[in-house]
Coordinates of C-alpha atoms and ligand atoms in Angstrom, one line a residue:
M1 CA 0.0 0.0 0.0
R2 CA 1.2 3.5 -0.9
L3 CA 1.8 5.6 2.3
I4 CA 0.2 9.0 2.2
K5 CA 1.9 11.7 4.3
I6 CA -0.4 13.8 6.5
F7 CA 0.7 17.4 6.7
D8 CA -1.1 19.1 9.5
T9 CA -1.6 22.9 9.2
T10 CA -4.0 23.4 12.2
L11 CA -1.4 25.7 13.8
R12 CA -0.9 27.8 10.6
D13 CA -3.9 27.8 8.2
G14 CA -6.2 26.5 11.0
E15 CA -5.1 29.5 13.1
Q16 CA -6.2 31.8 10.3
S17 CA -9.8 30.9 11.2
P18 CA -11.4 34.1 12.5
G19 CA -10.9 34.3 16.2
A20 CA -8.8 31.1 16.4
S21 CA -5.5 32.5 17.4
M22 CA -3.5 30.5 19.9
N23 CA -0.8 31.4 22.3
V24 CA 2.6 29.7 22.3
E25 CA 1.7 27.3 25.2
E26 CA -1.6 26.3 23.5
K27 CA 0.3 25.7 20.2
L28 CA 2.8 23.5 22.0
Q29 CA 0.0 21.5 23.6
V30 CA -1.7 20.9 20.2
A31 CA 1.7 20.1 18.6
R32 CA 2.4 17.4 21.2
Q33 CA -1.0 15.9 20.6
L34 CA -0.4 15.9 16.9
V35 CA 2.7 13.8 17.4
K36 CA 0.6 11.3 19.4
L37 CA -1.9 11.4 16.5
G38 CA 0.9 10.4 14.2
V39 CA 1.0 13.2 11.7
D40 CA 4.1 13.3 9.5
V41 CA 4.5 17.1 9.3
I42 CA 3.3 19.9 11.7
E43 CA 3.2 23.3 10.1
A44 CA 3.8 25.3 13.2
G45 CA 3.3 28.9 11.9
F46 CA 4.5 31.7 9.6
P47 CA 7.7 32.9 11.4
I48 CA 8.0 36.3 9.7
A49 CA 4.3 37.1 10.3
S50 CA 4.9 38.2 14.0
V51 CA 7.2 37.7 16.9
G52 CA 4.6 35.4 18.5
D53 CA 4.5 33.2 15.4
F54 CA 8.3 33.1 15.3
E55 CA 8.4 32.1 19.0
A56 CA 5.8 29.4 18.5
V57 CA 7.7 27.8 15.6
R58 CA 11.0 28.1 17.4
K59 CA 9.6 26.5 20.6
I60 CA 7.8 23.7 18.8
A61 CA 10.9 23.0 16.7
N62 CA 12.9 22.9 19.9
E63 CA 10.6 20.8 22.1
V64 CA 8.4 18.7 19.9
K65 CA 10.1 15.6 18.5
G66 CA 8.6 12.8 16.4
A67 CA 7.3 14.8 13.4
T68 CA 8.8 17.1 10.8
I69 CA 8.2 20.8 11.8
A70 CA 7.5 23.2 9.0
G71 CA 7.6 27.0 8.8
L72 CA 5.8 28.9 6.1
C73 CA 7.4 31.8 4.2
R74 CA 6.9 33.8 1.0
T75 CA 9.7 33.7 -1.6
R76 CA 11.4 36.7 -0.1
F77 CA 14.8 35.9 1.3
A78 CA 14.1 37.7 4.6
D79 CA 11.1 35.3 5.1
I80 CA 13.2 32.3 4.3
D81 CA 16.0 33.3 6.6
R82 CA 13.5 33.9 9.4
A83 CA 11.9 30.5 8.9
A84 CA 15.3 28.9 8.9
E85 CA 16.2 30.6 12.2
A86 CA 13.0 29.5 13.8
L87 CA 13.5 25.9 12.7
K88 CA 17.2 25.7 13.5
S89 CA 16.8 23.3 16.4
A90 CA 14.2 21.0 14.9
E91 CA 15.0 17.3 14.8
S92 CA 13.6 17.4 11.3
G93 CA 12.7 20.8 9.8
R94 CA 11.0 21.8 6.6
I95 CA 11.0 25.2 4.9
H96 CA 7.7 25.8 3.1
T97 CA 7.9 28.6 0.6
F98 CA 5.1 29.8 -1.6
I99 CA 4.1 32.2 -4.4
A100 CA 0.9 32.5 -6.4
T101 CA 0.9 31.1 -9.9
S102 CA -2.5 32.1 -11.3
D103 CA -2.8 35.0 -13.7
I104 CA -5.4 36.6 -11.6
H105 CA -3.0 36.8 -8.6
L106 CA 0.0 37.7 -10.8
Q107 CA -1.9 40.6 -12.4
Y108 CA -3.8 42.1 -9.4
K109 CA -1.9 41.0 -6.3
L110 CA 1.8 40.4 -7.2
K111 CA 2.0 42.6 -10.4
M112 CA 4.6 40.2 -11.7
S113 CA 5.0 38.3 -14.9
R114 CA 5.1 34.5 -15.1
E115 CA 8.9 34.7 -15.8
D116 CA 9.4 36.8 -12.6
V117 CA 7.3 34.3 -10.5
L118 CA 9.2 31.4 -11.9
E119 CA 12.5 33.0 -11.1
A120 CA 11.4 34.0 -7.6
A121 CA 10.2 30.4 -6.9
V122 CA 13.5 28.8 -8.1
N123 CA 15.6 31.3 -6.2
A124 CA 13.5 30.8 -3.0
V125 CA 13.9 27.0 -3.2
K126 CA 17.7 27.4 -3.7
R127 CA 17.9 29.8 -0.8
A128 CA 15.9 27.4 1.5
K129 CA 18.1 24.5 0.3
Q130 CA 21.1 26.3 1.9
Y131 CA 19.5 25.6 5.3
T132 CA 17.8 22.2 4.9
D133 CA 17.3 19.4 2.5
D134 CA 13.6 19.3 3.2
V135 CA 12.0 22.1 1.1
E136 CA 8.4 22.4 0.1
F137 CA 7.2 24.8 -2.6
S138 CA 3.5 25.8 -2.9
A139 CA 2.0 27.2 -6.1
E140 CA -0.7 29.4 -4.5
D141 CA -4.0 29.3 -6.4
A142 CA -2.8 26.4 -8.4
T143 CA -6.2 25.3 -9.4
R144 CA -6.9 28.6 -11.2
S145 CA -3.4 28.6 -12.8
D146 CA -2.6 27.6 -16.4
P147 CA -1.8 23.9 -16.2
D148 CA 1.2 24.3 -18.6
F149 CA 2.7 27.0 -16.4
L150 CA 2.0 24.9 -13.3
A151 CA 3.8 21.9 -14.9
K152 CA 6.7 24.2 -15.8
I153 CA 7.2 25.7 -12.4
T154 CA 6.8 22.3 -10.8
E155 CA 9.6 20.9 -13.0
E156 CA 11.9 24.0 -12.3
V157 CA 11.4 24.0 -8.5
I158 CA 12.2 20.3 -8.3
K159 CA 15.3 20.9 -10.4
A160 CA 16.2 23.6 -7.8
G161 CA 15.8 21.1 -5.0
A162 CA 12.2 21.1 -3.8
T163 CA 11.4 17.7 -2.3
T164 CA 7.7 18.4 -2.0
V165 CA 5.5 20.4 -4.4
N166 CA 2.2 21.5 -3.1
I167 CA -0.8 22.2 -5.4
P168 CA -3.2 24.2 -3.3
D169 CA -6.9 24.8 -4.1
T170 CA -6.5 28.1 -2.3
V171 CA -10.0 29.4 -2.9
G172 CA -11.8 26.1 -2.9
Y173 CA -12.7 26.3 -6.6
T174 CA -12.0 23.0 -8.1
V175 CA -14.2 19.8 -8.2
P176 CA -13.0 16.2 -7.6
Q177 CA -12.8 15.0 -11.2
E178 CA -11.0 18.1 -12.5
F179 CA -8.6 18.0 -9.6
E180 CA -7.8 14.3 -10.1
E181 CA -7.0 15.1 -13.7
L182 CA -4.8 18.0 -12.8
I183 CA -2.7 15.9 -10.4
R184 CA -2.6 13.1 -13.0
L185 CA -1.4 15.6 -15.6
L186 CA 1.4 16.8 -13.4
M187 CA 2.4 13.2 -12.6
N188 CA 2.5 12.3 -16.3
R189 CA 3.9 15.5 -17.7
V190 CA 6.6 16.7 -15.3
P191 CA 9.7 14.7 -16.2
N192 CA 11.4 14.8 -12.8
V193 CA 8.2 14.4 -10.7
D194 CA 9.6 11.2 -9.2
K195 CA 12.2 13.3 -7.4
A196 CA 9.5 15.0 -5.2
V197 CA 6.3 14.3 -3.4
I198 CA 3.2 16.0 -5.0
S199 CA 1.0 17.4 -2.2
V200 CA -2.4 19.0 -2.2
H201 CA -4.0 21.6 0.1
C202 CA -7.7 22.1 -0.3
H203 CA -10.0 24.7 1.0
N204 CA -13.7 24.1 1.7
D205 CA -15.5 27.1 0.0
L206 CA -17.8 24.7 -1.9
G207 CA -17.8 22.0 0.8
L208 CA -15.5 19.9 -1.5
S209 CA -12.2 20.0 0.3
V210 CA -12.2 16.4 1.5
A211 CA -13.6 15.0 -1.8
N212 CA -11.0 17.0 -3.7
S213 CA -8.1 15.8 -1.5
L214 CA -9.3 12.1 -1.9
A215 CA -9.5 12.6 -5.7
A216 CA -6.0 14.0 -5.7
I217 CA -4.8 10.9 -3.9
I218 CA -6.3 8.8 -6.6
G219 CA -4.6 11.0 -9.1
G220 CA -1.2 10.3 -7.5
A221 CA -0.7 12.8 -4.7
G222 CA 1.5 11.5 -1.9
Q223 CA 0.8 14.2 0.7
V224 CA -2.4 15.9 1.9
E225 CA -2.5 19.1 3.9
C226 CA -5.3 19.3 6.3
T227 CA -6.5 20.6 9.7
I228 CA -8.1 19.1 12.8
N229 CA -11.9 19.7 12.7
G230 CA -11.4 21.3 9.2
I231 CA -10.7 24.7 10.7
G232 CA -8.9 27.3 8.5
E233 CA -9.2 30.4 6.4
R234 CA -12.8 31.3 5.5
A235 CA -14.8 28.0 5.2
G236 CA -11.8 26.1 6.4
N237 CA -9.4 23.4 5.1
A238 CA -9.9 19.7 4.4
S239 CA -10.5 17.9 7.7
I240 CA -7.8 15.5 8.7
E241 CA -10.2 13.1 10.4
E242 CA -12.5 12.9 7.4
I243 CA -9.7 12.2 5.0
V244 CA -8.0 9.6 7.2
M245 CA -11.2 7.7 8.1
A246 CA -12.3 7.6 4.4
L247 CA -9.0 6.0 3.5
K248 CA -9.2 3.6 6.4
T249 CA -12.8 2.7 5.9
R250 CA -12.4 2.0 2.1
P251 CA -9.0 0.4 1.9
K252 CA -9.8 -1.6 -1.2
F253 CA -11.0 1.4 -3.1
F254 CA -8.1 3.7 -2.2
N255 CA -5.3 1.1 -1.6
V256 CA -3.3 3.6 0.5
D257 CA -2.4 4.0 4.1
T258 CA -1.3 6.7 6.6
R259 CA 0.6 6.7 9.9
I260 CA -2.3 8.2 11.8
K261 CA -3.3 6.5 15.0
T262 CA -7.0 7.0 14.5
Q263 CA -7.8 6.3 18.2
E264 CA -6.2 9.7 19.0
I265 CA -8.6 11.5 16.6
Y266 CA -11.4 12.4 19.0
K267 CA -9.1 13.6 21.8
T268 CA -7.2 15.8 19.3
S269 CA -10.5 17.2 18.0
R270 CA -11.7 18.0 21.5
L271 CA -8.4 19.7 22.4
V272 CA -8.4 21.9 19.3
S273 CA -12.0 22.8 19.8
K274 CA -11.3 23.8 23.4
I275 CA -8.2 25.8 22.7
T276 CA -9.5 27.7 19.7
G277 CA -13.1 28.1 21.1
I278 CA -14.4 26.8 17.7
V279 CA -17.3 24.5 18.5
V280 CA -17.6 21.3 16.5
Q281 CA -21.1 21.1 14.9
P282 CA -23.1 18.1 16.2
N283 CA -23.6 16.5 12.8
K284 CA -19.9 16.9 11.8
A285 CA -18.6 13.7 10.3
I286 CA -16.3 11.5 12.5
V287 CA -16.1 13.8 15.6
G288 CA -19.5 15.5 15.9
A289 CA -21.6 14.6 18.9
N290 CA -24.1 12.8 16.7
A291 CA -21.6 11.0 14.4
F292 CA -22.2 7.7 16.2
A293 CA -25.7 8.3 17.6
H294 CA -28.6 6.2 16.2
E295 CA -31.9 7.9 16.7
A296 CA -34.5 6.3 14.4
G297 CA -36.2 3.1 15.7
I298 CA -35.5 1.1 12.6
H299 CA -31.8 2.1 12.8
Q300 CA -31.6 1.2 16.5
D301 CA -33.3 -2.2 15.8
G302 CA -30.9 -3.0 13.0
F303 CA -27.9 -1.7 15.0
L304 CA -28.7 -3.9 18.0
K305 CA -29.1 -7.0 15.8
E306 CA -25.9 -6.3 13.9
R307 CA -23.8 -3.2 14.3
S308 CA -22.6 -3.1 10.7
T309 CA -26.2 -2.5 9.4
Y310 CA -25.9 1.1 10.3
E311 CA -22.3 1.7 11.3
I312 CA -19.5 1.8 8.8
M313 CA -16.8 2.6 11.4
Q314 CA -16.8 2.0 15.1
P315 CA -16.6 4.9 17.6
E316 CA -13.7 3.2 19.3
D317 CA -11.7 3.4 16.0
V318 CA -11.6 7.2 16.4
G319 CA -11.2 7.1 20.2
I320 CA -14.8 7.8 21.1
P321 CA -15.3 5.8 24.3
Q322 CA -17.8 3.1 23.8
S323 CA -18.9 2.6 27.4
K324 CA -20.1 6.0 28.5
L325 CA -20.6 5.4 32.2
V326 CA -17.3 5.0 33.9
L327 CA -16.7 6.2 37.4
G328 CA -18.6 7.6 40.3
K329 CA -18.1 9.0 43.8
H330 CA -17.0 5.6 45.3
S331 CA -14.2 5.2 42.8
G332 CA -10.7 5.5 44.2
R333 CA -7.6 7.2 43.0
H334 CA -6.2 4.0 41.4
A335 CA -9.4 3.4 39.3
F336 CA -9.3 7.1 38.3
K337 CA -5.6 6.8 37.2
M338 CA -6.3 3.6 35.2
R339 CA -9.2 5.3 33.4
L340 CA -7.0 8.2 32.6
Q341 CA -4.4 5.9 31.1
D342 CA -7.1 4.2 29.0
L343 CA -8.1 7.6 27.7
G344 CA -4.4 8.3 26.9
Y345 CA -3.5 10.7 29.6
E346 CA -0.2 10.5 31.5
L347 CA -0.2 13.0 34.3
D348 CA 2.6 13.6 36.8
E349 CA 1.9 13.1 40.5
A350 CA 0.9 16.7 41.2
E351 CA -1.4 17.0 38.2
L352 CA -3.0 13.7 39.1
N353 CA -3.6 14.8 42.7
R354 CA -5.2 18.0 41.6
A355 CA -7.3 16.3 38.9
F356 CA -8.4 13.6 41.4
D357 CA -9.5 16.3 43.9
K358 CA -11.6 17.9 41.2
F359 CA -13.0 14.5 40.2
K360 CA -14.1 13.8 43.8
H361 CA -15.7 17.3 44.0
L362 CA -17.5 16.6 40.7
A363 CA -18.6 13.1 41.8
D364 CA -20.3 14.7 44.9
Q365 CA -22.4 16.8 42.6
K366 CA -23.0 14.5 39.7
K367 CA -24.2 10.8 39.8
C368 CA -22.6 9.7 36.6
I369 CA -19.1 10.7 35.5
F370 CA -18.7 10.3 31.8
D371 CA -15.4 10.1 29.9
E372 CA -16.0 13.5 28.5
D373 CA -16.3 14.9 32.0
I374 CA -12.9 13.4 32.9
E375 CA -11.3 14.7 29.7
T376 CA -12.5 18.2 30.6
L377 CA -11.1 18.0 34.1
V378 CA -7.8 16.7 32.9
S379 CA -7.4 19.0 29.9
E380 CA -7.9 21.9 32.4
E381 CA -5.2 20.5 34.6
V382 CA -2.7 19.8 31.8
A383 CA -3.3 23.3 30.3
K384 CA -3.0 24.9 33.7
I385 CA -1.4 28.4 33.7
P386 CA -0.1 30.1 36.8
E387 CA -2.8 32.0 38.6
V388 CA -2.8 35.6 39.8
Y389 CA -6.5 35.4 40.4
T390 CA -8.2 32.3 42.0
L391 CA -11.9 31.9 42.4
E392 CA -12.5 31.1 46.1
G393 CA -16.2 31.5 46.4
L394 CA -19.3 32.5 44.5
S395 CA -22.9 33.0 45.4
I396 CA -25.8 34.4 43.4
S397 CA -29.4 35.3 43.8
S398 CA -31.5 35.6 40.7
G399 CA -34.9 34.6 39.3
M400 CA -38.1 36.2 38.1
G401 CA -38.7 39.5 39.7
V402 CA -35.4 39.5 41.6
T403 CA -32.5 41.8 40.8
P404 CA -29.6 39.4 39.9
T405 CA -26.9 39.8 42.5
A406 CA -23.6 38.1 42.8
T407 CA -21.0 37.9 45.5
V408 CA -17.6 36.8 44.3
K409 CA -14.6 35.9 46.5
L410 CA -11.3 36.1 44.7
S411 CA -7.8 35.5 45.9
V412 CA -5.6 38.1 44.2
N413 CA -1.9 37.4 44.7
D414 CA -2.8 35.2 47.7
Q415 CA -5.0 37.8 49.4
I416 CA -8.7 37.2 49.7
H417 CA -11.1 40.0 48.4
E418 CA -14.8 39.9 48.1
K419 CA -17.3 42.0 46.2
T420 CA -21.1 42.1 45.6
E421 CA -22.6 43.5 42.4
H422 CA -25.9 43.6 40.6
G423 CA -26.3 42.9 36.9
D424 CA -28.7 42.3 34.0
G425 CA -28.5 38.6 34.7
P426 CA -26.5 36.3 37.0
V427 CA -23.5 36.1 34.7
D428 CA -23.5 39.9 34.2
A429 CA -23.6 40.3 38.0
V430 CA -20.7 37.9 38.5
Y431 CA -18.6 39.5 35.7
R432 CA -19.2 43.0 37.2
A433 CA -18.0 41.7 40.6
I434 CA -14.9 40.2 38.9
V435 CA -14.3 43.5 37.0
S436 CA -14.4 45.4 40.4
L437 CA -12.1 43.0 42.1
T438 CA -9.5 42.8 39.3
G439 CA -9.8 46.4 37.9
T440 CA -9.6 44.9 34.4
K441 CA -10.2 47.1 31.4
S442 CA -10.8 44.3 29.1
N443 CA -13.7 43.9 26.7
L444 CA -15.7 40.7 26.5
L445 CA -15.8 39.8 22.8
K446 CA -17.3 36.3 22.9
F447 CA -19.2 34.1 25.4
D448 CA -20.0 30.5 24.4
V449 CA -21.6 27.9 26.6
K450 CA -22.1 24.2 26.0
G451 CA -23.0 21.1 27.9
I452 CA -20.2 18.5 27.8
T453 CA -22.4 15.5 28.5
G454 CA -26.2 15.0 28.5
G455 CA -28.5 15.5 31.5
T456 CA -29.3 18.5 33.8
D457 CA -26.3 17.5 35.9
A458 CA -23.9 17.7 33.0
L459 CA -20.6 19.6 33.2
G460 CA -21.1 22.9 31.4
E461 CA -18.2 24.4 29.6
V462 CA -17.9 28.2 29.0
V463 CA -15.4 29.7 26.6
V464 CA -14.9 33.4 26.5
Q465 CA -12.7 35.7 24.4
I466 CA -11.6 39.0 25.9
E467 CA -9.5 41.9 24.5
E468 CA -7.2 44.3 26.4
S469 CA -4.9 46.8 24.8
G470 CA -5.1 45.1 21.4
R471 CA -4.4 41.6 22.8
T472 CA -7.0 38.9 22.5
V473 CA -7.1 35.9 24.7
R474 CA -9.4 33.0 25.3
G475 CA -10.4 31.5 28.6
A476 CA -12.3 28.3 29.4
G477 CA -13.9 27.0 32.5
A478 CA -16.1 24.0 33.3
D479 CA -18.4 23.1 36.2
T480 CA -21.7 21.5 36.8
D481 CA -22.9 25.0 37.8
I482 CA -22.9 27.1 34.6
I483 CA -22.5 30.4 36.5
V484 CA -19.4 29.0 38.2
A485 CA -18.1 27.8 34.8
A486 CA -18.7 31.3 33.4
A487 CA -16.7 32.8 36.3
R488 CA -13.9 30.3 35.9
A489 CA -13.6 31.0 32.1
Y490 CA -13.4 34.8 32.7
I491 CA -10.8 34.4 35.4
N492 CA -8.8 32.0 33.3
A493 CA -8.7 34.7 30.5
L494 CA -7.8 37.4 33.0
N495 CA -5.0 35.2 34.3
K496 CA -3.6 34.8 30.8
I497 CA -3.5 38.6 30.4
A498 CA -2.0 39.1 33.8
I499 CA 0.7 36.5 33.1
R500 CA 1.6 38.1 29.8
K501 CA 1.9 41.5 31.5
M502 CA 4.4 40.0 34.0
K503 CA 6.6 38.6 31.3
Ligands
KIV1 O1 -4.3 28.1 0.7 C1 -3.1 28.2 0.3 O2 -2.8 28.4 -0.9 C2 -2.1 28.2 1.3 C3 -0.7 28.2 0.9 C4 0.2 29.1 1.6 C5 -0.1 26.8 1.0 O3 -2.4 28.2 2.5
ZN2 ZN1 -4.5 27.4 2.7

C-alpha cells in the first residue's frame, strides 16, 4: 500500500480561522497531541508574520520531536532566513515557501510576470536549500493557474531542490474529477516528478475540500495538507479526520495507508475545539456529537441486531469511548488513574492529585461521571497556567422579579477579596464583581456555553474571548454550575492577560 503523508496545518492555516489565534503554550499543547496522533508534518506557523509566530515555531521546533516541523514563508529571502532561524533546532525541519501562480494573482496582487514568478520560486527554493534538504514549494491558487505554467514551475522547483511540491486549491474552486485530472497531468507531464512528493492543500469554500483531497490521492498525490476539525481560512481546510477515516474505511478502493493512530482523533479534536473556542457542529462527520448516535427506531433495531447494518466505522476506532458510564463517587484514585491511562493521559503526580480532587468534587455533585467529564477535568489540569486570580467563592441570587446579585470571593496574589454586584443577569452580575475585584479594562468579545455530557447535571463548559490593549485571549472553565463555569472562564482569561503583563 502507498503511504500518504499527513501534513497538518492546524497551527498555521487553522489558526487563520477568524478568532482562532492560539498562544505559544496552547500551540505547544496541540503540537504534542499531533505527534501522538501520528501526523508526518506539523506546520507550526509563519515565522515572519509576527514575533509570536516566530516564537511558536521556534519553541515547537525545539521541544516537539517525532514529526517534521514546517515553517511557512513567502519567496522573499528575509522570510526564508527567518523561517530557517525558527526551525534551527528541529529534529527534522522543513522550509515551506510559496508564491501565487494564477494569472489573476499575478496581475492584481503580485504585479509580476510569469517569468518573474518562476525566477522567484526557483531562487527561493535554492535559498531554502542552503538551510535544509527538506524544502516544500507551494503554487498558491494552483487550481486557477494555467496547467502548462504549473507543470513548468513544478519541474523547475524540483530541479532547484524542492522535495515536495504542493498544489493548493487556495479558494476552494476545483471539483474532484477536475482536480484528479490536474494531479494526473502533473504526474505524467513533469519529467522529474519522481524526485519529489506531490502534495495537495484544499479549502472548503464549496464544501468539497475532502472530496478534492481524496480525488488527488487517486490521481497520484503523496501528501495531503489538512487541519483538525477542518478549521482554517474562510470555510476552512480539508479535515484530517474525514480524509484519514475515508482512507481507512475504504482500503480496497483507495489502496493507500497513513501513519495516523486513529484512536487519537477524538481527543485531538476536543483539544483543538477547546483551545480555539471553535465548537464542532453536532452533525460533523467523525467527531461530531451525533456522528455515532442512532436515533431512528429502525436504525436502532438494525444496529442492535448487527452493528454493521448502520455503522461503517466504530466509535472506538476514532477514540470515542464506547462505554459512557465510567466512574462515580465511590471510585478510588487507582481506578481514576487507570481510566486516565485508558483515555491516553499520562499525568505527573501533582497533576494527578489536583485532577483527582476535582473529580471527587464533581462526583459529589453528579451521579454519573462520563469520559467526556474526565477529559474536561484533565485538559484543564494539563493546560493549567499560573494563577494571579483564583476563584475562592461565588454565590448568586436571581430569578423572576429578583435583581440578579452576585458575591464573588477572589484570591488576588494570595490575598482574599470579596465584592457584591448587581447585573442584568447572574453572569452579568458575576462579571461585574470580577471587574471590580481585578480592575480589568478588558472587553468581552465572545461568550459561548455548551454542555459536555447529557442531563441536567452535565458539566457545562464556557469559553470566553476578551481583549485588552489590542491583545485577545481566550479563557475556558467547566463546572456543573454554569455560572461558576462562566466565572472560571473569565478568570482563566484574565490570568492569561496578567501573566503576559508580568513577562
Ligand atoms: O491556501 C493556500 O494556498 C495556502 C498556501 C500558503 C499553501 O495556505
Ligand atoms: Zn491554505
